[in-house]
Amino acid sequence: MDHLHQQETNEDQECHHHVDNHSKKSASQADPNAVYTCPMHPEVRQVGPGSCPKCGMALEPLITDDNENEELRDMTKRFWLAAVFTIPLFIISMGDLLPGQPISEVLSAETRVWLELLLASPVCLWSAWPFYARGVDSVVRKSLNMFTLIGLGVSVAFIYSVIAAVLPGIFPDSFRNADGHVAVYFEAAGVIVTLILLGQVLELRARSQTNAAIKKLLGLAAKSARKVNSDGSEQDIPLEHVNIGDILRVRPGEKIPVDGEVTEGRSSVDESMISGEPIPVEKSPGEKVVGATVNGTGSLLMKAEKVGSETLLSRIVHMVAEAQRSKAPIQKLADTVSGYFVPIVVVIAVVTFIVWGAIGPEPAMAYALINAVAVLIIACPCALGLATPMSIMVATGKGAMNGVLFKNAESIEIMRKVSTLVVDKTGTLTEGKPKLVSVEGVGLENDDLLSMVASIEVGSEHPLSQAIVDGAKENNIPLRDVSDFNSHTGKGISGKINGKMIFVGNDKLMDDQGIKYGTHADLADKLRLDGQTVMFVGIDGVFVGFVGVADPIKSTTPDAIKALHHEGLKVVMLTGDNETTARAVASKLNIDEVIADVLPDQKVKAVAKLQSQGEVVAMAGDGINDAPALAKAHVGIAMGTGTDVAMESAGVTLVKGDLTGIVRARVLSRATMANIKQNLFFAFVYNAAGVPIAAGVLYPFFGILLSPIIAAAAMSFSSISVIANALRLKALRI
């Protein structure tokens, strides 16, 4: 079984390979290198198709494409053959109960038995063969499952009937009915197989709908790109031939082929496929564009920056596939019950046979056999196993189509329990695109101050640094050569210009360097009250001024905070910014609590402190410095507009990058968990009620017995009903 459990890194490579090569396959081909997994036991994985060693179900591709399901095609063939033979089998067997001339007047009892044997054999030998094979495999692997029960039930009924037809003389009177014949159950075996196959076909078709989100996402990808060559000529090339750095033309109405940056032209782009928002976004040179989004009426030239498995669409498909196949904590209950269920059912079937054979009415052994078979058939635990994964698959797909990506099922389960939301300021509450607002030199010209500060900030990747550099460029301020650049985590930066050591940062950095800014702190506080982030500047230990940068609040943030409060969440701002600036922003947004002036490692401690107070904490952030806190929180929420590190550390990613996605995630989480509980309740109640009835406990009081045929129909219905209930999540409004 080692080949069934691949290393996670290999799985990731295979999954990405499958995404990359989706467009290369024809509709009739399956990818032999795809990772396959079990819908009921997602921890089981292997390269290529096969059967689950735990439940016997056919493995499905981790990332589903448009190819027809091989198992569905096989089960459909077996069902139609079974139906063709079972209908006349049922008519011959039950003909005396149907309108018209009784069958017994047309055919003798012996002839009917032999005809039934002839008609039942293709059904019970060929159509039912997968049930036997998987049943035997479950015994060999010592992992009894639904196919153990089905294979045992059908084979007992059929083999008994064959012996009764060929050698009726060996049976004692307890097996014979009033006219002395030994009853056969070919019609029961045939109808059971046909109904179970029908259930399998309907179940497989319904299960394929749970993958609709991935199929839709895969269908969004462009099939080709128009490459602009170095000589100015243009040619259409397959998408997989696009390389990083290629210049591509996107004509009006075309899909943007890969992720990249606009180099020329202006247009509006429909990004609803990643954000769920229908309003097109204006794009101009320097703006980022995402593959599979749709260009509007303008023409664009773009430079390819991410191709293949690195594009946002491929990453979304991969994340959704992984989340769909992850296991929620609530599934542990169903797994525990299923582990004991099949052996207990086999024991109940044996006890049923013994009790009916010992004290049942005549023919006692016939009653014993038929009731034991009914117990085996009705008790199939398939519905119990599908209850959770089907809901998770639909929910993760639903979330993905609305810009909410769940990393795993556990995140879905916990999201509804969150009591406190911790949010970073820059890039989460704000646009993350700050602008230089204030420059105040002390004993130094403002332009000279800005020139030095901007020159040093070139070496930093912080959004505030970029705002200062952009501000200098807009004002045509020349930049200077910098040496000995150094970053002081959570405090600021430093470097040498013309032999002078310059420090740019917050008051902590000034204090560390012994730089006194005295009365200028009051002016800095006034700017902070206006929401500006102020950075002090010192040269060779002397304070020379400060610069102020403001980051506008996202237009969606106020409404999102209101909605989160309506959800009963406490909202806490956690930021490395100055407390005055942070409180200015918090007061505008009605945020409940502010924790400011924190370094990256202190963010983790702040989250841990809230957790120690009994809060279920979700942390939303977008930067590398947020990654540790995202990992520490019960649920980490990354802004899709932020860094890859943040997205990897988080359990939920909001593709659009605004907090309204958290509200959608909460609604989806509540609905999903309610749906799972409904499924589990139905599955538990179905089995708890069905097994005793099939065993015949109602017979002494009401004379009610459950035919194996009815048991087979009920078993198939239970699985289909669970899947149908899960599919209701597709209609959820979030």
XYZ file of C-alpha atoms in Angstrom:
734
model
C 0.000 0.000 0.000
C 2.997 2.334 0.001
C 2.177 3.522 -3.494
C -1.171 4.790 -2.234
C 0.359 7.399 0.043
C 2.612 9.794 -1.867
C 4.705 12.506 -0.259
C 2.938 15.850 -0.186
C 5.555 17.525 -2.350
C 5.090 14.906 -5.041
C 1.325 15.364 -4.849
C 1.721 19.096 -5.342
C 3.943 18.559 -8.375
C 1.509 16.072 -9.867
C -1.468 18.352 -9.212
C 0.251 21.312 -10.865
C 1.287 19.070 -13.746
C -2.335 18.110 -14.185
C -3.431 21.753 -14.267
C -0.686 22.733 -16.703
C -1.523 19.952 -19.106
C -5.298 20.297 -18.985
C -5.403 22.109 -22.297
C -3.143 19.523 -23.943
C -5.489 16.568 -23.485
C -8.239 15.661 -25.868
C -11.716 14.994 -24.531
C -11.229 11.249 -24.836
C -7.934 11.089 -22.951
C -7.282 10.871 -19.231
C -4.055 12.104 -17.717
C -2.099 9.025 -16.512
C 0.086 11.266 -14.342
C -2.842 12.789 -12.443
C -3.196 12.258 -8.709
C -6.273 10.214 -7.791
C -7.972 10.230 -4.415
C -11.009 8.792 -2.660
C -14.053 11.038 -2.080
C -14.685 9.344 1.285
C -11.051 8.984 2.389
C -9.099 11.945 0.943
C -5.903 10.879 2.690
C -5.682 7.978 0.206
C -3.844 9.138 -2.922
C -1.986 7.577 -5.794
C -0.836 8.401 -9.307
C -3.345 6.952 -11.758
C -6.791 5.371 -11.215
C -7.623 2.518 -8.851
C -9.831 1.595 -5.893
C -9.706 2.885 -2.328
C -8.176 0.281 0.006
C -10.468 1.468 2.806
C -13.953 1.779 1.296
C -13.494 0.155 -2.114
C -14.834 3.139 -4.065
C -13.141 4.016 -7.334
C -10.578 6.783 -6.931
C -11.255 10.097 -8.651
C -8.799 12.652 -10.079
C -7.785 15.211 -7.479
C -8.353 17.857 -10.128
C -11.329 16.848 -12.241
C -11.403 17.619 -15.943
C -14.124 17.321 -18.549
C -13.387 13.691 -19.365
C -16.160 11.205 -18.764
C -15.778 9.339 -15.500
C -14.474 5.832 -16.287
C -16.342 4.299 -13.356
C -19.553 6.021 -14.406
C -19.211 4.638 -17.925
C -18.549 1.113 -16.607
C -21.375 1.203 -14.059
C -23.786 2.540 -16.685
C -23.048 -0.403 -19.009
C -23.510 -2.876 -16.178
C -26.748 -1.195 -15.112
C -28.327 -1.324 -18.569
C -27.460 -4.992 -19.031
C -28.844 -5.714 -15.571
C -32.054 -3.815 -16.356
C -32.571 -5.692 -19.638
C -32.402 -9.067 -17.890
C -34.008 -8.096 -14.565
C -37.296 -6.798 -16.005
C -38.342 -10.162 -17.559
C -36.864 -11.941 -14.511
C -39.129 -9.908 -12.234
C -42.178 -10.504 -14.467
C -41.625 -14.280 -14.503
C -41.055 -14.437 -10.757
C -43.924 -12.166 -9.739
C -46.218 -12.875 -12.685
C -48.965 -14.414 -10.570
C -49.375 -11.088 -8.741
C -49.583 -9.003 -11.927
C -52.806 -8.281 -13.909
C -53.716 -10.713 -16.667
C -53.231 -14.452 -17.026
C -51.144 -15.903 -14.162
C -47.645 -17.016 -15.185
C -48.158 -20.315 -13.380
C -50.801 -21.228 -15.955
C -48.348 -20.660 -18.803
C -45.099 -21.991 -17.344
C -44.498 -24.867 -14.987
C -42.726 -24.235 -11.666
C -39.579 -26.042 -12.885
C -39.500 -24.082 -16.140
C -39.883 -20.789 -14.285
C -36.978 -21.638 -11.982
C -34.667 -22.476 -14.871
C -35.680 -19.325 -16.781
C -35.013 -17.259 -13.683
C -31.571 -18.870 -13.334
C -30.821 -18.120 -16.978
C -31.878 -14.451 -16.684
C -30.282 -13.835 -13.276
C -26.873 -15.260 -14.156
C -25.620 -12.359 -16.382
C -26.856 -9.879 -13.792
C -25.379 -11.570 -10.728
C -22.170 -12.711 -12.406
C -21.163 -9.881 -14.782
C -23.099 -6.776 -13.710
C -22.395 -7.420 -10.019
C -18.748 -8.411 -10.536
C -17.240 -5.127 -9.183
C -19.145 -5.657 -5.939
C -17.632 -9.115 -5.466
C -14.120 -8.003 -6.437
C -14.154 -5.057 -4.051
C -15.800 -7.145 -1.339
C -13.080 -9.804 -1.543
C -10.437 -7.070 -1.635
C -11.887 -5.575 1.562
C -11.524 -8.927 3.329
C -7.963 -9.389 2.065
C -7.042 -5.885 3.239
C -8.914 -6.440 6.531
C -10.877 -3.250 5.924
C -14.538 -4.250 5.665
C -16.712 -1.750 3.814
C -19.956 -1.246 1.905
C -18.903 -3.685 -0.819
C -18.343 -6.369 1.792
C -22.036 -6.160 2.681
C -23.300 -5.836 -0.898
C -21.096 -8.659 -2.206
C -22.041 -10.912 0.698
C -25.762 -10.185 0.435
C -26.042 -10.678 -3.344
C -23.775 -13.739 -3.473
C -25.646 -15.482 -0.633
C -29.031 -14.944 -2.317
C -27.773 -16.016 -5.764
C -25.685 -19.028 -4.706
C -28.476 -20.295 -2.466
C -30.956 -19.971 -5.342
C -28.626 -21.770 -7.786
C -28.258 -24.704 -5.382
C -32.027 -24.738 -4.794
C -32.647 -24.838 -8.557
C -30.045 -27.502 -9.384
C -30.226 -29.696 -6.236
C -33.604 -29.058 -4.564
C -33.603 -32.512 -3.001
C -30.845 -31.725 -0.501
C -32.928 -29.160 1.399
C -34.881 -30.166 4.543
C -38.540 -29.270 5.132
C -37.654 -26.067 6.961
C -36.611 -24.632 3.586
C -39.778 -25.693 1.717
C -43.009 -23.784 1.298
C -46.547 -25.148 1.605
C -46.509 -26.892 -1.819
C -43.178 -28.580 -1.053
C -40.982 -26.463 -3.324
C -37.760 -24.789 -2.227
C -38.136 -21.067 -2.810
C -35.551 -19.338 -4.986
C -34.593 -15.665 -4.815
C -33.188 -14.963 -8.260
C -35.484 -11.963 -8.662
C -34.348 -10.540 -5.314
C -30.662 -10.914 -6.245
C -31.233 -9.450 -9.727
C -33.314 -6.512 -8.578
C -30.862 -5.766 -5.735
C -27.964 -5.609 -8.217
C -29.941 -3.457 -10.642
C -31.110 -1.018 -7.982
C -27.646 -0.707 -6.450
C -26.141 -0.124 -9.896
C -28.808 2.507 -10.564
C -27.897 4.120 -7.253
C -24.203 4.034 -8.183
C -24.886 5.663 -11.561
C -27.050 8.398 -10.035
C -24.543 8.889 -7.217
C -21.605 9.203 -9.621
C -23.518 11.702 -11.744
C -24.428 13.728 -8.662
C -20.875 13.571 -7.332
C -19.577 14.958 -10.611
C -21.642 18.089 -9.964
C -19.675 18.716 -6.764
C -16.639 19.246 -9.022
C -18.462 21.824 -11.126
C -16.423 24.691 -9.685
C -13.084 23.201 -10.734
C -14.431 22.313 -14.173
C -15.684 25.869 -14.565
C -12.369 27.323 -13.418
C -10.425 25.105 -15.819
C -12.755 26.166 -18.604
C -11.938 29.825 -17.976
C -8.327 29.483 -19.090
C -7.365 30.916 -22.466
C -6.317 28.315 -25.027
C -3.705 30.440 -26.799
C -1.842 33.744 -26.649
C -0.774 36.298 -29.256
C 2.981 36.816 -28.900
C 4.695 39.989 -30.114
C 8.134 39.064 -31.443
C 11.264 41.227 -31.179
C 10.911 42.268 -34.841
C 7.372 43.515 -34.234
C 5.628 40.588 -35.904
C 2.851 38.762 -34.082
C 1.848 35.094 -33.902
C -0.680 32.967 -32.033
C 0.984 30.340 -29.823
C -0.409 27.647 -27.486
C -0.743 28.801 -23.892
C 1.845 26.301 -22.655
C 4.473 27.880 -24.954
C 4.269 31.280 -23.242
C 7.438 32.089 -21.282
C 8.124 34.621 -18.562
C 9.112 37.938 -20.141
C 7.181 37.408 -23.396
C 5.293 40.433 -24.715
C 1.691 39.507 -25.518
C -1.094 41.381 -27.248
C -4.591 41.155 -25.803
C -7.220 42.301 -28.259
C -10.691 43.602 -27.321
C -12.940 40.865 -25.922
C -10.111 38.336 -25.548
C -9.128 36.504 -22.390
C -5.874 37.610 -20.816
C -3.669 34.516 -21.305
C -1.390 34.614 -18.221
C -0.603 36.806 -15.214
C 1.494 39.841 -16.002
C 1.822 43.616 -16.244
C 0.368 46.037 -18.787
C 3.135 47.715 -20.780
C 1.048 49.647 -23.282
C -2.600 50.568 -23.826
C -5.652 51.168 -21.644
C -8.762 49.067 -21.185
C -11.283 47.825 -18.642
C -10.947 44.186 -17.569
C -13.708 41.953 -16.227
C -12.134 40.281 -13.169
C -15.370 38.762 -11.841
C -13.980 35.249 -12.211
C -11.501 35.886 -9.379
C -13.306 38.502 -7.299
C -16.998 37.785 -7.811
C -17.471 41.502 -8.531
C -19.157 42.346 -11.865
C -17.734 45.876 -12.250
C -14.775 45.948 -14.707
C -11.431 47.292 -13.442
C -9.548 49.938 -15.420
C -6.038 48.892 -16.488
C -3.189 51.098 -17.698
C 0.608 50.722 -18.072
C 2.160 49.407 -14.856
C -1.096 47.716 -13.680
C -1.182 43.975 -12.976
C -3.516 41.712 -14.940
C -4.612 38.166 -14.169
C -4.840 35.277 -16.605
C -8.356 34.152 -17.661
C -9.912 37.556 -16.923
C -11.622 39.164 -19.916
C -10.394 42.285 -21.672
C -12.925 44.982 -22.527
C -12.954 47.262 -25.550
C -9.331 48.443 -25.492
C -6.185 46.772 -26.795
C -3.363 45.936 -24.379
C 0.257 44.908 -24.572
C 1.411 42.960 -21.525
C 4.557 41.284 -20.235
C 4.109 37.719 -18.986
C 5.230 37.374 -15.353
C 3.638 34.115 -14.187
C 2.913 31.152 -16.434
C 1.802 27.539 -16.058
C 1.224 26.426 -12.482
C 2.332 29.824 -11.132
C -0.661 31.734 -12.504
C -3.364 32.761 -10.068
C -5.932 30.567 -11.850
C -3.742 27.459 -11.534
C -3.071 28.206 -7.891
C -6.788 28.695 -7.232
C -7.606 25.384 -8.925
C -4.919 23.657 -6.870
C -6.107 25.221 -3.603
C -9.741 24.330 -4.291
C -8.826 20.751 -5.194
C -6.785 20.336 -2.015
C -9.525 21.876 0.117
C -12.217 19.703 -1.438
C -10.267 16.570 -0.584
C -9.332 17.587 2.960
C -11.029 16.123 6.010
C -13.021 18.199 8.500
C -12.694 17.416 12.229
C -16.421 16.587 12.345
C -15.667 13.695 9.978
C -13.869 11.867 12.798
C -17.217 10.834 14.299
C -18.404 9.278 11.038
C -15.028 7.561 10.550
C -15.162 6.068 14.048
C -18.692 4.756 13.537
C -17.884 3.378 10.070
C -14.864 1.521 11.450
C -17.077 -0.594 13.700
C -20.227 -0.535 11.596
C -19.631 -3.229 8.968
C -18.425 -5.957 11.380
C -21.397 -5.221 13.655
C -23.808 -5.475 10.710
C -22.340 -8.842 9.685
C -22.859 -10.075 13.255
C -26.444 -8.746 13.247
C -27.107 -10.549 9.942
C -25.778 -13.819 11.402
C -27.881 -13.373 14.557
C -30.917 -12.587 12.391
C -30.401 -15.807 10.435
C -30.018 -17.885 13.602
C -33.049 -16.405 15.397
C -35.361 -16.670 12.386
C -34.126 -20.183 11.654
C -34.762 -21.229 15.247
C -38.099 -19.615 16.112
C -39.436 -18.146 12.881
C -42.621 -19.335 11.104
C -42.395 -21.950 8.371
C -40.476 -22.076 6.145
C -38.173 -20.811 8.899
C -34.872 -21.128 7.041
C -36.246 -19.294 4.024
C -37.323 -16.404 6.265
C -33.953 -16.516 7.986
C -32.064 -16.236 4.711
C -34.119 -13.446 3.218
C -34.054 -11.310 6.381
C -30.297 -11.774 6.803
C -29.783 -10.612 3.203
C -32.053 -7.601 3.832
C -29.899 -6.615 6.834
C -26.701 -6.841 4.774
C -28.093 -4.767 1.928
C -29.839 -1.979 3.822
C -26.915 -1.336 6.175
C -24.499 -0.060 3.541
C -22.570 2.798 5.261
C -22.030 4.755 2.043
C -24.313 7.626 3.092
C -22.423 7.976 6.365
C -19.090 8.173 4.565
C -20.303 10.705 1.995
C -22.103 12.993 4.454
C -19.151 15.279 5.182
C -16.927 15.188 2.054
C -19.768 15.961 -0.345
C -20.710 19.111 1.568
C -17.049 20.178 1.793
C -16.557 19.704 -1.956
C -19.586 21.803 -2.860
C -18.773 24.488 -0.280
C -15.155 24.965 -1.356
C -16.239 25.226 -4.974
C -18.949 27.721 -4.055
C -16.436 29.795 -2.123
C -13.933 29.769 -4.976
C -16.509 31.105 -7.419
C -17.107 33.994 -4.993
C -13.483 34.889 -4.328
C -13.121 32.952 -1.051
C -10.506 30.179 -1.105
C -10.452 27.716 1.785
C -7.145 25.917 2.261
C -8.777 22.945 4.014
C -12.019 21.673 5.512
C -10.891 22.524 9.029
C -10.886 26.220 8.122
C -14.503 25.935 6.982
C -15.492 24.284 10.246
C -13.698 26.790 12.499
C -14.687 29.939 10.584
C -18.214 29.979 11.974
C -16.876 29.802 15.560
C -14.620 32.863 15.272
C -15.352 35.457 17.984
C -12.503 37.932 17.404
C -11.104 39.144 14.099
C -7.601 40.614 14.227
C -6.749 42.775 11.209
C -3.544 44.330 9.985
C -3.884 47.950 8.848
C -1.763 48.402 5.736
C -3.134 46.480 2.768
C -6.001 44.988 4.770
C -8.034 47.929 6.027
C -6.275 50.310 3.666
C -5.473 50.203 -0.043
C -1.861 49.269 0.597
C -0.931 51.983 -1.917
C 0.243 54.836 0.321
C 1.194 58.269 -0.969
C 3.734 60.817 0.246
C 1.804 63.650 1.899
C 4.200 65.616 4.140
C 7.902 66.561 4.064
C 9.213 68.745 6.913
C 12.907 69.567 7.120
C 14.557 70.888 10.310
C 17.693 72.830 9.474
C 17.555 71.235 6.015
C 15.694 72.085 2.789
C 12.647 69.889 2.188
C 13.935 68.815 -1.252
C 17.316 67.823 0.210
C 15.599 65.877 2.990
C 13.344 64.055 0.525
C 16.305 63.318 -1.773
C 18.217 61.564 1.001
C 15.216 59.720 2.418
C 14.038 58.507 -0.998
C 17.566 57.383 -1.911
C 17.729 55.146 1.149
C 14.125 53.916 0.780
C 14.963 52.523 -2.688
C 16.579 49.590 -0.883
C 13.388 48.723 1.045
C 10.425 46.706 -0.238
C 7.953 48.190 2.252
C 4.888 49.868 0.642
C 5.610 53.075 2.569
C 9.117 53.154 1.101
C 7.768 52.893 -2.415
C 5.402 55.801 -1.708
C 8.342 58.014 -0.708
C 10.375 57.015 -3.783
C 7.387 57.659 -6.047
C 6.845 61.040 -4.364
C 10.449 62.040 -5.061
C 10.171 61.015 -8.705
C 6.909 62.941 -9.161
C 8.659 66.074 -7.849
C 11.765 65.447 -9.979
C 13.939 65.098 -6.880
C 17.281 63.454 -7.781
C 18.328 60.280 -5.971
C 21.803 59.693 -4.565
C 24.150 56.748 -4.178
C 23.708 54.811 -0.928
C 26.101 52.450 0.850
C 25.881 50.322 4.000
C 22.094 49.928 3.668
C 20.528 48.178 6.644
C 16.980 47.287 7.632
C 15.973 47.519 11.301
C 12.994 45.129 11.632
C 9.857 46.907 12.782
C 11.721 50.186 13.262
C 13.083 51.550 9.990
C 16.172 51.640 7.758
C 19.594 53.265 7.557
C 22.391 53.902 5.068
C 25.309 56.149 4.184
C 25.197 59.031 1.681
C 28.422 60.934 1.081
C 29.882 59.418 4.240
C 26.999 60.504 6.450
C 24.930 57.884 8.313
C 21.235 58.503 7.843
C 18.454 56.837 9.849
C 14.808 56.843 8.685
C 12.145 55.264 10.891
C 9.852 55.448 13.880
C 10.510 56.824 17.361
C 11.913 53.445 18.478
C 14.705 53.716 15.917
C 15.411 57.327 16.970
C 15.554 56.291 20.623
C 17.890 53.381 19.812
C 20.255 55.795 18.057
C 19.969 58.516 20.709
C 18.448 60.992 18.247
C 16.333 63.630 20.019
C 13.330 65.015 18.133
C 11.953 67.054 21.074
C 9.059 69.431 20.359
C 8.668 68.147 16.807
C 6.842 65.155 18.287
C 3.753 67.368 18.726
C 3.599 68.217 15.011
C 4.129 64.551 14.164
C 1.198 63.630 16.434
C -1.051 66.108 14.624
C -0.229 64.437 11.321
C -0.880 61.036 12.865
C -4.291 62.190 14.063
C -5.013 62.820 10.396
C -4.109 59.181 9.670
C -0.565 59.772 8.388
C 2.328 57.457 9.169
C 5.280 59.649 10.222
C 8.930 58.655 9.764
C 11.653 60.614 11.550
C 15.006 61.319 9.891
C 18.398 61.661 11.619
C 21.852 62.376 10.164
C 24.913 61.420 12.200
C 22.857 61.449 15.397
C 21.115 64.779 14.703
C 17.368 65.084 14.016
C 16.791 66.779 10.621
C 13.063 66.348 9.948
C 10.343 63.873 9.077
C 8.147 62.676 6.219
C 4.472 61.688 6.393
C 2.756 59.031 4.290
C -0.985 58.358 4.146
C -2.648 55.156 2.998
C -6.320 55.631 2.001
C -8.891 53.299 3.547
C -10.439 50.816 1.109
C -13.897 51.876 -0.006
C -15.291 48.492 1.034
C -13.797 48.520 4.538
C -16.446 50.589 6.439
C -19.345 48.424 5.224
C -17.308 45.278 5.876
C -16.621 46.319 9.503
C -20.342 47.002 10.003
C -21.212 43.578 8.597
C -18.613 41.893 10.813
C -20.049 43.630 13.879
C -23.492 42.453 12.790
C -22.033 38.931 12.736
C -21.122 39.416 16.390
C -17.372 39.657 15.821
C -15.031 41.805 17.875
C -12.616 43.584 15.498
C -9.072 44.284 16.699
C -6.507 46.303 14.699
C -2.977 44.930 15.095
C -0.338 47.116 13.471
C 3.274 48.118 13.679
C 2.230 51.709 13.022
C 2.265 54.457 15.650
C -0.665 54.267 18.104
C -1.890 57.776 17.290
C -2.082 56.991 13.573
C -3.671 53.613 14.249
C -6.332 55.098 16.540
C -7.118 57.778 13.953
C -7.895 55.057 11.417
C -9.731 52.926 14.002
C -11.999 55.789 15.054
C -13.096 56.316 11.436
C -13.986 52.636 11.123
C -15.474 52.022 14.592
C -12.910 49.302 15.349
C -13.271 47.835 18.845
C -9.647 47.639 19.954
C -6.246 48.868 18.757
C -2.902 47.179 19.399
C -0.214 49.403 17.878
C 3.573 49.747 17.815
C 4.046 45.974 17.570
C 6.948 44.203 15.891
C 6.289 41.081 13.745
C 7.126 38.687 16.598
C 4.891 40.691 18.936
C 1.953 40.174 16.571
C 2.158 36.459 17.323
C 2.162 37.186 21.061
C -0.858 39.480 20.696
C -2.805 36.742 18.908
C -1.745 34.192 21.551
C -2.910 36.516 24.328
C -6.370 36.818 22.780
C -6.513 33.037 22.433
C -5.569 32.618 26.108
C -8.599 34.760 26.971
C -10.843 32.137 25.367
C -11.331 33.925 22.054
C -11.510 32.017 18.772
C -9.222 34.237 16.719
C -9.087 34.870 12.994
C -6.188 36.976 11.738
C -6.368 38.882 8.450
C -3.196 40.244 6.865
C -1.310 40.568 3.602
C 2.411 40.903 4.275
C 5.373 38.667 5.003
C 5.474 40.140 8.489
C 1.903 38.906 9.049
C 2.701 35.284 8.164
C 3.664 34.111 11.701
C 0.502 35.628 13.201
C -1.626 34.130 10.406
C -0.204 30.704 11.210
C -0.761 31.200 14.962
C -4.431 32.218 14.695
C -7.192 29.614 14.712
C -7.932 30.765 11.152
C -5.471 32.825 9.111
C -7.044 34.994 6.416
C -4.767 36.283 3.650
C -5.552 39.078 1.243
C -5.154 37.749 -2.299
C -3.551 41.062 -3.227
C -0.750 40.416 -0.713
C 2.336 38.214 -0.628
C 2.590 34.524 -1.492
C 4.038 33.843 1.982
C 0.920 35.235 3.635
C -1.316 33.095 1.390
C 0.675 29.952 2.230
C 0.364 30.651 5.969
C -3.399 31.258 5.884
C -6.367 28.909 6.004
C -8.524 31.281 3.949
C -7.495 33.535 1.062
C -9.703 36.405 -0.101
C -8.903 36.734 -3.805
C -10.171 40.292 -4.116
C -8.391 41.336 -0.939
C -11.169 43.084 0.990
C -12.866 42.214 4.266
C -16.326 41.645 2.769
C -14.989 38.233 1.815
C -14.783 37.336 5.522
C -18.522 37.882 5.835
C -19.079 35.587 2.856
C -16.762 33.007 4.398
C -18.733 33.096 7.668
C -22.074 32.641 5.906
C -20.691 29.755 3.871
C -19.112 28.164 6.949
C -22.399 28.211 8.894
C -24.401 26.842 5.980
C -21.841 24.100 5.299
C -21.708 22.853 8.873
C -25.512 22.856 9.081
C -25.600 20.869 5.846
C -23.068 18.338 7.175
C -25.050 17.875 10.389
C -28.213 17.286 8.358
C -26.401 14.650 6.301
C -24.932 12.908 9.335
C -28.284 12.948 11.130
C -30.032 11.414 8.140
C -27.332 8.767 7.688
C -27.301 7.816 11.371
C -31.085 7.680 11.647
C -31.393 5.756 8.394
C -29.031 3.031 9.569
C -30.318 3.030 13.148
C -33.888 2.459 11.924
C -33.218 0.424 8.799
C -31.159 -2.416 10.277
C -33.656 -3.434 13.018
C -36.568 -3.271 10.575
C -34.668 -5.417 8.072
C -33.870 -7.874 10.869
C -37.607 -8.267 11.456
C -38.147 -6.693 14.885
C -41.524 -5.319 13.751
C -42.804 -8.705 12.543
C -44.080 -9.973 15.942
C -46.088 -6.775 16.475
C -47.216 -5.643 13.032
C -46.368 -8.533 10.722
C -43.981 -6.258 8.769
C -40.969 -7.671 6.941
C -38.584 -5.690 4.733
C -37.918 -7.257 1.354
C -34.257 -7.191 0.228
C -35.500 -5.407 -2.890
C -36.910 -2.566 -0.802
C -33.703 -2.592 1.257
C -31.608 -2.141 -1.914
C -33.796 0.758 -3.059
C -33.561 2.387 0.366
C -29.790 1.982 0.466
C -29.348 3.651 -2.924
C -31.770 6.414 -2.002
C -29.878 7.204 1.201
C -26.618 7.925 -0.632
C -28.298 9.964 -3.360
C -30.270 12.001 -0.818
C -27.074 12.927 1.053
C -25.442 14.136 -2.164
C -28.578 15.999 -3.237
C -28.670 17.768 0.121
C -25.011 18.755 -0.242
C -25.690 20.168 -3.718
C -28.192 22.602 -2.190
C -25.163 24.636 -1.095
C -24.618 25.618 -4.724
C -27.745 27.782 -4.513
C -26.616 29.527 -1.312
C -26.423 33.330 -1.565
C -23.210 34.659 -0.006
